[in-house]
Tab-separated table of C-alpha atoms in Angstrom:
chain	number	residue	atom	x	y	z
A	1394	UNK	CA	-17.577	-1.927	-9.316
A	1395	UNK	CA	-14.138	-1.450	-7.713
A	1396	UNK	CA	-11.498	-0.873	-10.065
A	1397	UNK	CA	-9.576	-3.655	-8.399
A	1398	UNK	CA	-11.257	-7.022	-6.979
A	1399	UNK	CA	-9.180	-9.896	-5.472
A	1400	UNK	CA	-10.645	-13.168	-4.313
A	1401	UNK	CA	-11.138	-14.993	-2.608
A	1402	UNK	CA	-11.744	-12.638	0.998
A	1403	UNK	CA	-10.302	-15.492	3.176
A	1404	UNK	CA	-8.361	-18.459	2.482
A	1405	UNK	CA	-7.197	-21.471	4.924
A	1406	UNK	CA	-4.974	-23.578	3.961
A	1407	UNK	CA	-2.738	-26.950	5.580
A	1408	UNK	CA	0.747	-26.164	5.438
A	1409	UNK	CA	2.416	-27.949	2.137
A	1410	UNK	CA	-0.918	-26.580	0.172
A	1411	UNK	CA	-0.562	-25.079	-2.948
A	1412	UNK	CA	-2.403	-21.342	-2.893
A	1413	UNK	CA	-3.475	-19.178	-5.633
A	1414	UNK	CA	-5.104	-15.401	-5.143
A	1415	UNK	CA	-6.765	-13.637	-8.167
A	1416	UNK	CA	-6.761	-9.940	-8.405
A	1417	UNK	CA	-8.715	-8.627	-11.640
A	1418	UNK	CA	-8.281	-4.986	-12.512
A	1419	UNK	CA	-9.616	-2.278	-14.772
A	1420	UNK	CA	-8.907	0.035	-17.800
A	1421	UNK	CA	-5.953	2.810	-16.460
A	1422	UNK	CA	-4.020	0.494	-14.465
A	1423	UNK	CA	-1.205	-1.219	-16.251
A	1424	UNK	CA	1.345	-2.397	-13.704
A	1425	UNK	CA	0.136	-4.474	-11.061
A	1426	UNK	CA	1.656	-4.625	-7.413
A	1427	UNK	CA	1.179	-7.707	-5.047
A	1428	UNK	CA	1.454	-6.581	-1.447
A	1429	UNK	CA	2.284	-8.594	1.720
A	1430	UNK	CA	0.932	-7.080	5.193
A	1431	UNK	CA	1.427	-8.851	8.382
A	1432	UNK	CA	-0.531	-8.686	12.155
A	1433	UNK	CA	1.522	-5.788	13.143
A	1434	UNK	CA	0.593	-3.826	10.023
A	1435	UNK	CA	3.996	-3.570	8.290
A	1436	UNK	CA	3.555	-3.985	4.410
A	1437	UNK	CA	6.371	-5.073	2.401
A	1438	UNK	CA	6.477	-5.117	-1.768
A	1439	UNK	CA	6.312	-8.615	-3.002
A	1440	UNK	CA	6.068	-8.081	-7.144
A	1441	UNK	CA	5.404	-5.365	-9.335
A	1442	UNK	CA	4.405	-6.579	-12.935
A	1443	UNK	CA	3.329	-5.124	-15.775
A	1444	UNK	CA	3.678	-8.599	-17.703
A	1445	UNK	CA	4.370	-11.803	-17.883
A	1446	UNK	CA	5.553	-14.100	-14.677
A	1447	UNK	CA	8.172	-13.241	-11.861
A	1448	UNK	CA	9.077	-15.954	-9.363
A	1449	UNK	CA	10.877	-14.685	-5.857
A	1450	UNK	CA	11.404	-18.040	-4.168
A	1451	UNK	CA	8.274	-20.204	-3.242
A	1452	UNK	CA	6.068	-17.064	-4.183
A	1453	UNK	CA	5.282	-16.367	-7.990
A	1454	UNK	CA	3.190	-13.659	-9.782
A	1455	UNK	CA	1.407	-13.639	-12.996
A	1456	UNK	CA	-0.496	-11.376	-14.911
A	1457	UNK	CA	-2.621	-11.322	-18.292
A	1458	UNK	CA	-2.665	-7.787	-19.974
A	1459	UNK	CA	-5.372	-8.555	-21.939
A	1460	UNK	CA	-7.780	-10.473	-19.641
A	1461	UNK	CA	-6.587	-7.527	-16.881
A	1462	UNK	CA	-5.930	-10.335	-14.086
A	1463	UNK	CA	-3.099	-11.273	-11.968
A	1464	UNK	CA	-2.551	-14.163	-9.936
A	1465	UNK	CA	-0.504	-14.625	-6.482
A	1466	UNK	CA	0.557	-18.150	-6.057
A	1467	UNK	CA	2.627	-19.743	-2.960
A	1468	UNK	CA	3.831	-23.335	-3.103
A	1469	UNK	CA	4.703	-25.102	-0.518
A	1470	UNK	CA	2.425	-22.717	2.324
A	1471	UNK	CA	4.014	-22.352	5.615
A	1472	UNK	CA	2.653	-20.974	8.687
A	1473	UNK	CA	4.925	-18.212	8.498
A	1474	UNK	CA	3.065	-16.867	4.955
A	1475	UNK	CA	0.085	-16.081	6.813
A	1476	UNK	CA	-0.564	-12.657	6.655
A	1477	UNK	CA	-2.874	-10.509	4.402
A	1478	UNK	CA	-2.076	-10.216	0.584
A	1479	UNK	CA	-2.867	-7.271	-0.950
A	1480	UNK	CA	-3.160	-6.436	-5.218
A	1481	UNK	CA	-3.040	-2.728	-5.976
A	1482	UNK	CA	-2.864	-1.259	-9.751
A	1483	UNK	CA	-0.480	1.451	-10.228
A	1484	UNK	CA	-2.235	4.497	-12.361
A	1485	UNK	CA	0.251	6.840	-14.397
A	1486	UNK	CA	2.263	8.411	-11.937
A	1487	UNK	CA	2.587	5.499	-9.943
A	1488	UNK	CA	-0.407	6.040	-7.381
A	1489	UNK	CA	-1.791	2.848	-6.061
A	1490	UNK	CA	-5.772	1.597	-6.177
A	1491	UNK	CA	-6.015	-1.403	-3.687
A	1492	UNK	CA	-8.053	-4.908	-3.417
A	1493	UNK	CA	-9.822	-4.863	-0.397
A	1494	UNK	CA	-7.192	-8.249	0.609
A	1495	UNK	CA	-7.082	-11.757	1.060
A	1496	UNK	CA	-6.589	-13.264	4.689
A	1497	UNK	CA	-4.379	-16.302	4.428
A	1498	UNK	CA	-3.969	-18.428	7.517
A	1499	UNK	CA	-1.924	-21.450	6.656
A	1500	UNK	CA	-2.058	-24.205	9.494
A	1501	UNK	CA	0.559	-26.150	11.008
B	279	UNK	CA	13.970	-2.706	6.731
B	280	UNK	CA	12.148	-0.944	3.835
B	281	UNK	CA	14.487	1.961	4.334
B	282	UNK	CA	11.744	4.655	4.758
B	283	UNK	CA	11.026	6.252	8.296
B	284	UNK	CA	7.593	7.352	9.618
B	285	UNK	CA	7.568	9.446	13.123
B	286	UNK	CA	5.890	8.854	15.613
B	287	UNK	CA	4.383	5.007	15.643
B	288	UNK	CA	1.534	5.542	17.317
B	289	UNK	CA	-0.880	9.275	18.262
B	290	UNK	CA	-3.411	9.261	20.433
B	291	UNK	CA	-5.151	13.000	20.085
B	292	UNK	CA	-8.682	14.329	20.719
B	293	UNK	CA	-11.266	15.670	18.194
B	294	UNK	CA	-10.456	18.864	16.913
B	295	UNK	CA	-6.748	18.284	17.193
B	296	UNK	CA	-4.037	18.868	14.432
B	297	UNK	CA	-1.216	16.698	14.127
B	298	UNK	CA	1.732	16.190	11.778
B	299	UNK	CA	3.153	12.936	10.824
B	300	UNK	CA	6.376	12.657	9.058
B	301	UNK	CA	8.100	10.398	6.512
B	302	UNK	CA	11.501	9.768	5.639
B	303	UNK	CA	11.957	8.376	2.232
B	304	UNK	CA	14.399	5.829	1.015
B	305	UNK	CA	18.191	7.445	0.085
B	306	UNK	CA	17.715	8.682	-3.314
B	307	UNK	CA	13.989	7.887	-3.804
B	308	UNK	CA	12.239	11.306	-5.074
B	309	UNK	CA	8.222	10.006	-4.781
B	310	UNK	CA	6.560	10.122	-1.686
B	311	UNK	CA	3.063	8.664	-1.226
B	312	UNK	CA	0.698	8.869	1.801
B	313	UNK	CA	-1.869	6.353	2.004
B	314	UNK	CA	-4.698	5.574	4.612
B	315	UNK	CA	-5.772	2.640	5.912
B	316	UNK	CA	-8.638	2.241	7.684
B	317	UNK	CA	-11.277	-0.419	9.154
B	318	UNK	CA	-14.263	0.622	6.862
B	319	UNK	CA	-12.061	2.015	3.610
B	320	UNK	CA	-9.135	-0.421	3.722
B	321	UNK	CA	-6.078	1.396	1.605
B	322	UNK	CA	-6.713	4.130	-0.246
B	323	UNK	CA	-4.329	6.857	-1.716
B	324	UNK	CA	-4.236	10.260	-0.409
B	325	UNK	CA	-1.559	12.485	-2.236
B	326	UNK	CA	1.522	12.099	-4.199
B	327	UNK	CA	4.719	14.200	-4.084
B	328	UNK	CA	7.713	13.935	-6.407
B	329	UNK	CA	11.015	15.968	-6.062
B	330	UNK	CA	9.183	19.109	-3.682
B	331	UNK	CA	5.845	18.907	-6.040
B	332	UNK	CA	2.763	18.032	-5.698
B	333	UNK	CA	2.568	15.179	-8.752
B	334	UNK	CA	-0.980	13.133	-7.988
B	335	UNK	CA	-4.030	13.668	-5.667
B	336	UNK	CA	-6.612	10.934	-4.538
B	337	UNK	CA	-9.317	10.819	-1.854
B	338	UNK	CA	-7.652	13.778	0.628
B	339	UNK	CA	-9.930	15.707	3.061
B	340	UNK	CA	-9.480	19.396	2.788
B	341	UNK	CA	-8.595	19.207	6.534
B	342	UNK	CA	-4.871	17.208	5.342
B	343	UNK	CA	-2.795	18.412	3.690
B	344	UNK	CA	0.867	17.427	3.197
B	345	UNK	CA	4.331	18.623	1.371
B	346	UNK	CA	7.763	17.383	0.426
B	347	UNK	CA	10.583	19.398	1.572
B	348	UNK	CA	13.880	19.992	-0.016
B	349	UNK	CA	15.496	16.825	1.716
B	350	UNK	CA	12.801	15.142	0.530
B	351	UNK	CA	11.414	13.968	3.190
B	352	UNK	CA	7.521	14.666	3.502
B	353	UNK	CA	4.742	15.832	6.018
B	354	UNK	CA	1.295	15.076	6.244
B	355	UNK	CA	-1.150	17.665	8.253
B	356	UNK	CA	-4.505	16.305	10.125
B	357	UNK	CA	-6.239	19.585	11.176
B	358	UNK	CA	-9.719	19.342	12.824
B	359	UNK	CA	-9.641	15.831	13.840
B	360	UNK	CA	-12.637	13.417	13.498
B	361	UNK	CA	-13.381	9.899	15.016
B	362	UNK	CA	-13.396	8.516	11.830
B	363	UNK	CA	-9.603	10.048	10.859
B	364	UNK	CA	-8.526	7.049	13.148
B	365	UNK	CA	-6.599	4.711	10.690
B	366	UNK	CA	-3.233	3.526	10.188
B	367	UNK	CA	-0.819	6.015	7.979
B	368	UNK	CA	1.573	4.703	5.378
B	369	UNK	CA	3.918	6.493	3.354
B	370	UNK	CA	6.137	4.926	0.387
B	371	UNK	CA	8.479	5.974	-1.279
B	372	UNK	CA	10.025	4.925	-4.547
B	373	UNK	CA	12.737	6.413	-7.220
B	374	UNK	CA	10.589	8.259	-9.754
B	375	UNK	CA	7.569	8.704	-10.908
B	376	UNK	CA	6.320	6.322	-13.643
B	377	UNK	CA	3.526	3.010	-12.691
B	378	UNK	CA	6.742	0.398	-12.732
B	379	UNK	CA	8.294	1.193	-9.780
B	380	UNK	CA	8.819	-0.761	-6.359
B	381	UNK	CA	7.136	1.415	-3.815
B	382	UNK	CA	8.814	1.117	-0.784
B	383	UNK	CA	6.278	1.387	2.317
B	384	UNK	CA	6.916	2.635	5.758
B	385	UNK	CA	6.175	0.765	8.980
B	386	UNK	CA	3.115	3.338	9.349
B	387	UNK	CA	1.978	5.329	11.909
B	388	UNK	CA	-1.125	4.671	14.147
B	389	UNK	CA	-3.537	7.506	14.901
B	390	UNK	CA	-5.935	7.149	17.353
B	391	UNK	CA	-8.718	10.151	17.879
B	392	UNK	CA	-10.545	10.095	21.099
């Protein structure tokens, strides 16, 4: 079993849609990261949590401590969100464990 | 602009080959991480430095090896080059050291073994 599991693998979605990610995680990991990688690889940092909720515009990131899941939601998709999403836990000096991704493709 | 440099973008080398790839870490970030990413693994961690030292150590071939130097910026070594090295090479950097930091990734560099 991998120490962190996201679903679902792919996602399409109309733009306007409301979409949620789940990332579930094990013991030894008690921050969470949520990860944004686009077609020409870059990855850029969208939350790190280690509880509660944090909103950054139409994205927002949750997490449960004691159920050990997170979840990624965008409202309002656009076209321009699709990319991969990526959970990682951090371990105790920071070190990331990665999901193996979600592909979102939000259409026009 | 995540603020950390990686040189070059892309390598395109032949089994057997060593190459270096560098990284740049944000102004006044003291952790450096190297991660792979490749087709079959998908991201995994390879080594962690903090401040010159050698802090954390995941899934790194005995043929790599890296270190920080006193600017802090960082250098991974590929020595003996296999098909399957071919992956994309991220480091990130962030302030410290503990699991609630921001880790700040680098555009990556491309390696390509022929």
């Amino acid at each position: 079993k991998n120490e962190v599991e996201q679903s679902p693998q792919n996602l399409t979605a109309q733009e306007g849609e409301f979409i949620t990610i789940n990332c579930s995680y094990s013991v030894g990991i008690s921050a969470l990261h949520w990860l944004q990688q686009h077609p020409g690889g870059g990855i850029v940092s969208l939350f790190m949590l280690s509880s509660g909720k944090k909103k950054h515009g139409r994205l927002i990131a949750t997490i449960n401590i004691q159920e050990k899941h997170s979840s990624l939601h965008i409202t309002a998709s656009h076209p321009r969100d699709s990319a991969v999403y990526i959970c990682a836990g951090a371990r105790s000096q920071g070190n990331l464990i990665f999901g193996k991704g979600t592909k979102l493709s939000v259409k026009p | 602009d995540s603020g950390v440099t990686q040189t070059p973008k892309h390598l395109i080398t032949a089994t057997g080959q060593r190459v270096t790839l560098r990284c740049s870490p944000r102004s006044g970030d003291l952790s450096v991480y190297w991660y792979q990413q490749s087709l079959d693994q998908g991201l995994q961690f390879l080594i962690q430095y903090y401040n010159g030292e050698e802090r954390a150590k995941g899934n790194i071939l005995e043929r790599f090896s890296a270190q920080q130097f006193p600017d802090l910026h960082s250098e991974l070594n590929l020595s003996s080059l296999e098909l399957g090295d071919s992956a994309l090479y991220f480091c990130a950097s962030s302030v410290g050291l503990t699991r609630q930091e921001t880790q700040y990734f680098g555009p990556g560099t491309r390696l390509l073994v022929l």
